[in-house]
Short mmCIF file of C-alpha atoms in Angstrom, two decimals:
data_model
loop_
_atom_site.label_atom_id
_atom_site.label_comp_id
_atom_site.label_asym_id
_atom_site.label_seq_id
_atom_site.Cartn_x
_atom_site.Cartn_y
_atom_site.Cartn_z
CA MET A 281 -15.11 49.04 5.08
CA ASN A 282 -11.87 47.29 5.91
CA GLN A 283 -13.62 45.38 8.69
CA THR A 284 -16.35 44.22 6.31
CA SER A 285 -13.75 43.29 3.74
CA GLY A 286 -11.82 41.39 6.41
CA VAL A 287 -14.91 39.43 7.49
CA LYS A 288 -15.79 38.62 3.88
CA GLY A 289 -12.21 37.62 3.20
CA GLY A 290 -12.21 35.37 6.25
CA LEU A 291 -15.48 33.72 5.26
CA TYR A 292 -14.19 33.22 1.72
CA ALA A 293 -11.00 31.61 3.03
CA VAL A 294 -12.97 29.30 5.33
CA SER A 295 -15.38 28.29 2.54
CA GLU A 296 -12.43 27.65 0.21
CA TRP A 297 -10.79 25.32 2.73
CA ILE A 298 -14.09 23.52 3.32
CA MET A 299 -14.43 22.96 -0.43
CA ARG A 300 -10.84 21.68 -0.69
CA PHE A 301 -11.24 19.23 2.15
CA SER A 302 -14.70 17.99 1.12
CA LEU A 303 -13.84 17.57 -2.59
CA VAL A 304 -10.74 15.47 -1.94
CA ASN A 305 -12.52 13.51 0.81
CA LEU A 306 -15.43 12.68 -1.52
CA GLN A 307 -12.99 11.52 -4.20
CA TRP A 308 -11.21 9.37 -1.60
CA ALA A 309 -14.53 7.94 -0.38
CA LEU A 310 -15.58 7.09 -3.94
CA PHE A 311 -12.42 5.06 -4.54
CA ASN A 312 -12.95 3.27 -1.23
CA LEU A 313 -16.62 2.46 -1.74
CA PRO A 314 -15.98 -1.25 -2.56
CA THR A 315 -13.81 -1.65 0.54
CA ALA A 316 -16.42 0.10 2.71
CA LEU A 317 -19.20 -2.18 1.45
CA ILE A 318 -17.12 -5.28 2.21
CA LEU A 319 -16.36 -4.03 5.73
CA ILE A 320 -20.03 -3.29 6.37
CA SER A 321 -20.92 -6.78 5.18
CA MET A 322 -18.31 -8.26 7.50
CA LEU A 323 -19.69 -6.34 10.47
CA ASN A 324 -23.18 -7.62 9.68
CA SER A 325 -22.06 -11.21 9.13
CA GLN A 326 -23.75 -13.87 11.20
CA SER A 327 -20.92 -16.40 11.24
CA VAL A 328 -17.14 -16.71 11.15
CA ASP A 329 -17.40 -18.52 7.80
CA GLU A 330 -19.04 -15.47 6.21
CA VAL A 331 -16.29 -13.24 7.56
CA LEU A 332 -13.60 -15.54 6.16
CA ILE A 333 -15.28 -15.55 2.74
CA LEU A 334 -15.43 -11.74 2.68
CA LEU A 335 -11.81 -11.57 3.82
CA VAL A 336 -10.59 -12.64 0.37
CA PRO A 337 -12.01 -9.66 -1.58
CA LEU A 338 -11.04 -7.36 1.30
CA ILE A 339 -7.38 -8.43 1.01
CA LEU A 340 -7.55 -7.55 -2.69
CA PHE A 341 -9.47 -4.27 -2.50
CA VAL A 342 -7.50 -2.68 0.36
CA PRO A 343 -4.17 -2.63 -1.53
CA LEU A 344 -5.87 -1.94 -4.87
CA THR A 345 -8.03 0.97 -3.74
CA PHE A 346 -7.54 2.10 -0.13
CA PHE A 347 -3.77 2.57 -0.14
CA PRO A 348 -3.45 4.40 -3.49
CA ALA A 349 -6.47 6.58 -2.64
CA THR A 350 -5.14 7.39 0.83
CA THR A 351 -1.64 8.12 -0.46
CA ALA A 352 -3.14 10.59 -2.95
CA MET A 353 -5.08 12.21 -0.11
CA PHE A 354 -1.90 12.62 1.94
CA ALA A 355 -0.19 14.14 -1.10
CA LYS A 356 -2.93 16.77 -1.24
CA ALA A 357 -2.52 17.32 2.52
CA ARG A 358 1.19 17.97 1.88
CA GLU A 359 0.19 20.62 -0.65
CA TRP A 360 -2.07 22.33 1.87
CA VAL A 361 0.45 22.24 4.73
CA ARG A 362 3.23 23.66 2.54
CA SER A 363 1.06 26.08 0.56
CA ASP A 364 2.61 29.12 2.22
CA GLN A 365 6.04 28.23 0.82
CA GLY A 366 5.00 28.54 -2.80
CA GLU A 367 7.07 25.49 -3.74
CA ILE A 368 4.33 22.97 -4.36
CA PRO A 369 2.31 23.21 -7.59
CA ASP A 370 -1.42 22.58 -7.20
CA GLN A 371 -1.99 19.15 -8.71
CA SER A 372 -5.24 17.23 -8.91
CA TYR A 373 -6.12 14.34 -6.63
CA PHE A 374 -6.13 12.01 -9.65
CA TYR A 375 -2.62 13.12 -10.60
CA TYR A 376 -1.30 11.95 -7.23
CA TYR A 377 -3.40 8.80 -7.42
CA LYS A 378 -1.76 7.77 -10.69
CA GLN A 379 1.69 8.99 -9.69
CA ASN A 380 1.90 6.87 -6.53
CA TYR A 381 -0.25 3.92 -7.59
CA LYS A 382 2.42 1.23 -8.06
CA THR A 383 4.28 2.09 -4.87
CA SER A 384 1.05 2.29 -2.87
CA LEU A 385 -0.12 -1.03 -4.28
CA LYS A 386 3.05 -2.86 -3.20
CA SER A 387 3.16 -1.36 0.27
CA GLY A 388 -0.60 -1.86 0.57
CA PHE A 389 -0.26 -5.63 0.32
CA LEU A 390 2.42 -5.60 3.02
CA PHE A 391 0.37 -3.50 5.45
CA THR A 392 -2.78 -5.48 4.72
CA ILE A 393 -1.02 -8.72 5.68
CA LEU A 394 0.29 -7.12 8.87
CA TRP A 395 -3.17 -5.87 9.83
CA ILE A 396 -4.78 -9.25 9.17
CA ILE A 397 -2.17 -11.05 11.28
CA LEU A 398 -2.66 -8.53 14.09
CA ALA A 399 -6.47 -8.79 13.92
CA ALA A 400 -6.27 -12.59 13.99
CA ASP A 401 -3.99 -12.49 17.05
CA ILE A 402 -6.31 -10.09 18.89
CA TYR A 403 -9.33 -12.23 18.03
CA TYR A 404 -7.61 -15.43 19.21
CA PHE A 405 -6.15 -14.11 22.46
CA SER A 406 -9.30 -12.17 23.39
CA ASN A 407 -10.77 -15.53 24.43
CA HIS A 408 -7.59 -16.93 26.00
CA ASN A 409 -5.24 -14.36 27.49
CA VAL A 410 -6.08 -10.77 28.48
CA TRP A 411 -2.43 -9.77 28.80
CA MET A 412 -1.59 -10.92 25.28
CA THR A 413 -4.71 -9.20 24.01
CA ASN A 414 -3.60 -5.90 25.56
CA LEU A 415 -0.10 -6.40 24.14
CA PHE A 416 -1.44 -6.86 20.62
CA LEU A 417 -3.75 -3.86 21.07
CA ILE A 418 -0.70 -1.74 21.91
CA MET A 419 1.03 -3.18 18.84
CA GLY A 420 -2.06 -2.17 16.87
CA ILE A 421 -1.69 1.43 18.01
CA ILE A 422 1.97 1.40 16.99
CA LEU A 423 1.12 -0.14 13.61
CA PHE A 424 -1.61 2.46 13.10
CA VAL A 425 0.75 5.41 13.67
CA PHE A 426 3.44 3.64 11.62
CA ASN A 427 0.92 3.41 8.78
CA LEU A 428 0.10 7.12 9.01
CA THR A 429 3.78 8.01 9.11
CA TYR A 430 4.41 5.81 6.09
CA PHE A 431 1.86 7.79 4.08
CA CYS A 432 3.60 11.03 5.12
CA VAL A 433 7.09 9.79 4.26
CA THR A 434 5.89 8.36 0.94
CA VAL A 435 4.48 11.67 -0.31
CA HIS A 436 7.27 13.84 1.13
CA TYR A 437 10.37 11.94 0.06
CA GLU A 438 11.32 10.04 -3.08
CA LEU A 439 12.61 6.82 -1.56
CA LYS A 440 12.44 3.14 -2.37
CA ILE A 441 9.80 1.18 -0.48
CA LYS A 442 12.39 -0.49 1.76
CA ASP A 443 13.92 2.87 2.74
CA THR A 444 10.48 4.43 3.21
CA LEU A 445 9.51 1.64 5.60
CA LYS A 446 12.74 2.05 7.58
CA GLN A 447 12.39 5.82 7.82
CA SER A 448 8.73 5.57 8.80
CA LEU A 449 9.39 2.98 11.51
CA LEU A 450 12.30 5.00 12.89
CA LEU A 451 10.21 8.18 13.14
CA THR A 452 7.31 6.27 14.68
CA LEU A 453 9.43 4.73 17.43
CA THR A 454 11.68 7.72 18.20
CA SER A 455 9.29 10.69 17.96
CA PRO A 456 6.87 10.58 20.91
CA VAL A 457 5.42 14.05 20.26
CA MET A 458 4.58 13.21 16.65
CA PHE A 459 3.30 9.79 17.75
CA LEU A 460 0.92 11.23 20.34
CA ALA A 461 -0.19 14.07 18.05
CA MET A 462 -1.12 11.62 15.29
CA PHE A 463 -2.74 9.08 17.59
CA ILE A 464 -4.78 11.53 19.69
CA SER A 465 -5.96 13.73 16.79
CA THR A 466 -6.87 10.73 14.66
CA GLY A 467 -8.58 9.03 17.59
CA ILE A 468 -10.76 12.09 18.23
CA ILE A 469 -11.73 12.40 14.55
CA LEU A 470 -12.55 8.69 14.29
CA TYR A 471 -14.62 8.79 17.47
CA LEU A 472 -16.60 11.81 16.30
CA SER A 473 -17.09 10.26 12.87
CA LEU A 474 -18.08 6.75 13.97
CA ALA A 475 -20.00 7.47 17.17
CA ILE A 476 -21.51 10.94 16.76
CA PHE A 477 -21.41 12.31 13.19
CA PRO A 478 -21.18 9.43 10.67
CA LEU A 479 -21.73 11.85 7.77
CA LEU A 480 -18.27 13.25 8.47
CA ILE A 481 -16.72 10.08 7.04
CA PRO A 482 -17.47 10.71 3.34
CA ILE A 483 -17.18 14.50 3.65
CA PHE A 484 -14.31 15.45 5.96
CA SER A 485 -12.86 12.67 8.15
CA GLY A 486 -10.15 11.40 5.83
CA THR A 487 -8.80 14.77 4.76
CA ILE A 488 -8.78 16.13 8.32
CA ILE A 489 -6.84 13.08 9.53
CA ALA A 490 -4.39 13.41 6.62
CA PHE A 491 -3.95 17.14 7.20
CA LEU A 492 -3.36 16.84 10.96
CA SER A 493 -1.08 13.82 10.57
CA PHE A 494 1.07 15.45 7.90
CA SER A 495 1.18 18.68 9.93
CA ALA A 496 2.61 16.76 12.91
CA PHE A 497 5.05 14.94 10.64
CA TYR A 498 6.16 18.13 8.88
CA ARG A 499 6.81 19.95 12.16
CA LEU A 500 9.14 17.12 13.08
CA VAL A 501 10.87 17.30 9.69
CA LEU A 502 11.46 21.04 10.08
CA LYS A 503 12.81 20.52 13.59
CA LEU A 504 15.18 17.79 12.44
CA ASN A 505 16.39 19.95 9.54
CA GLN A 506 17.11 22.85 11.92
CA ASN A 507 19.14 20.59 14.18
CA HIS A 508 21.27 19.58 11.22
#
């Protein structure tokens, strides 16, 4: 009887987590639908001129939709990671979306500009200098983890944007274990989603990345707090 109850309890817990992850991921995907359509159009473009034309709405939609939606997703991931502590009230995805919208919008424009500059450099040097191309690819990896860390710091601390950027950059550059954990786990999820199971993108990919990234970040936070 206890064994049956244990199996049922385990299945219920698994199904509950699947529902949590999929619901938030679908909400995140809905907010990012305009951005996704623009990116798909850019990938299918036949000329550089078409890409440049689509770049204008992309620069607007990424800060307006992607960053607030992703920040809200990381806030939900923080809830899940810290659920055993009983300190975090269960808020809706839309609550976090509205709560962090202004901050996410401002930082979103900054990160969007950085990503565009980096992409332009990679595109230019890919036809001129392989060493510079590799250098900018490495910088892209650093910027990617910096971006993930920024989401984590934003939802975990109440800091001004300038201080959040400083703290995020410091953790990115001085925490190799967290860096590798975020980069490798995210890389695996993105590979599985883009190359093998595309349906994971609207259902699970975002929330899994947010959960694993915040888990790595939170382990570091706990370790730093113990050392102090």
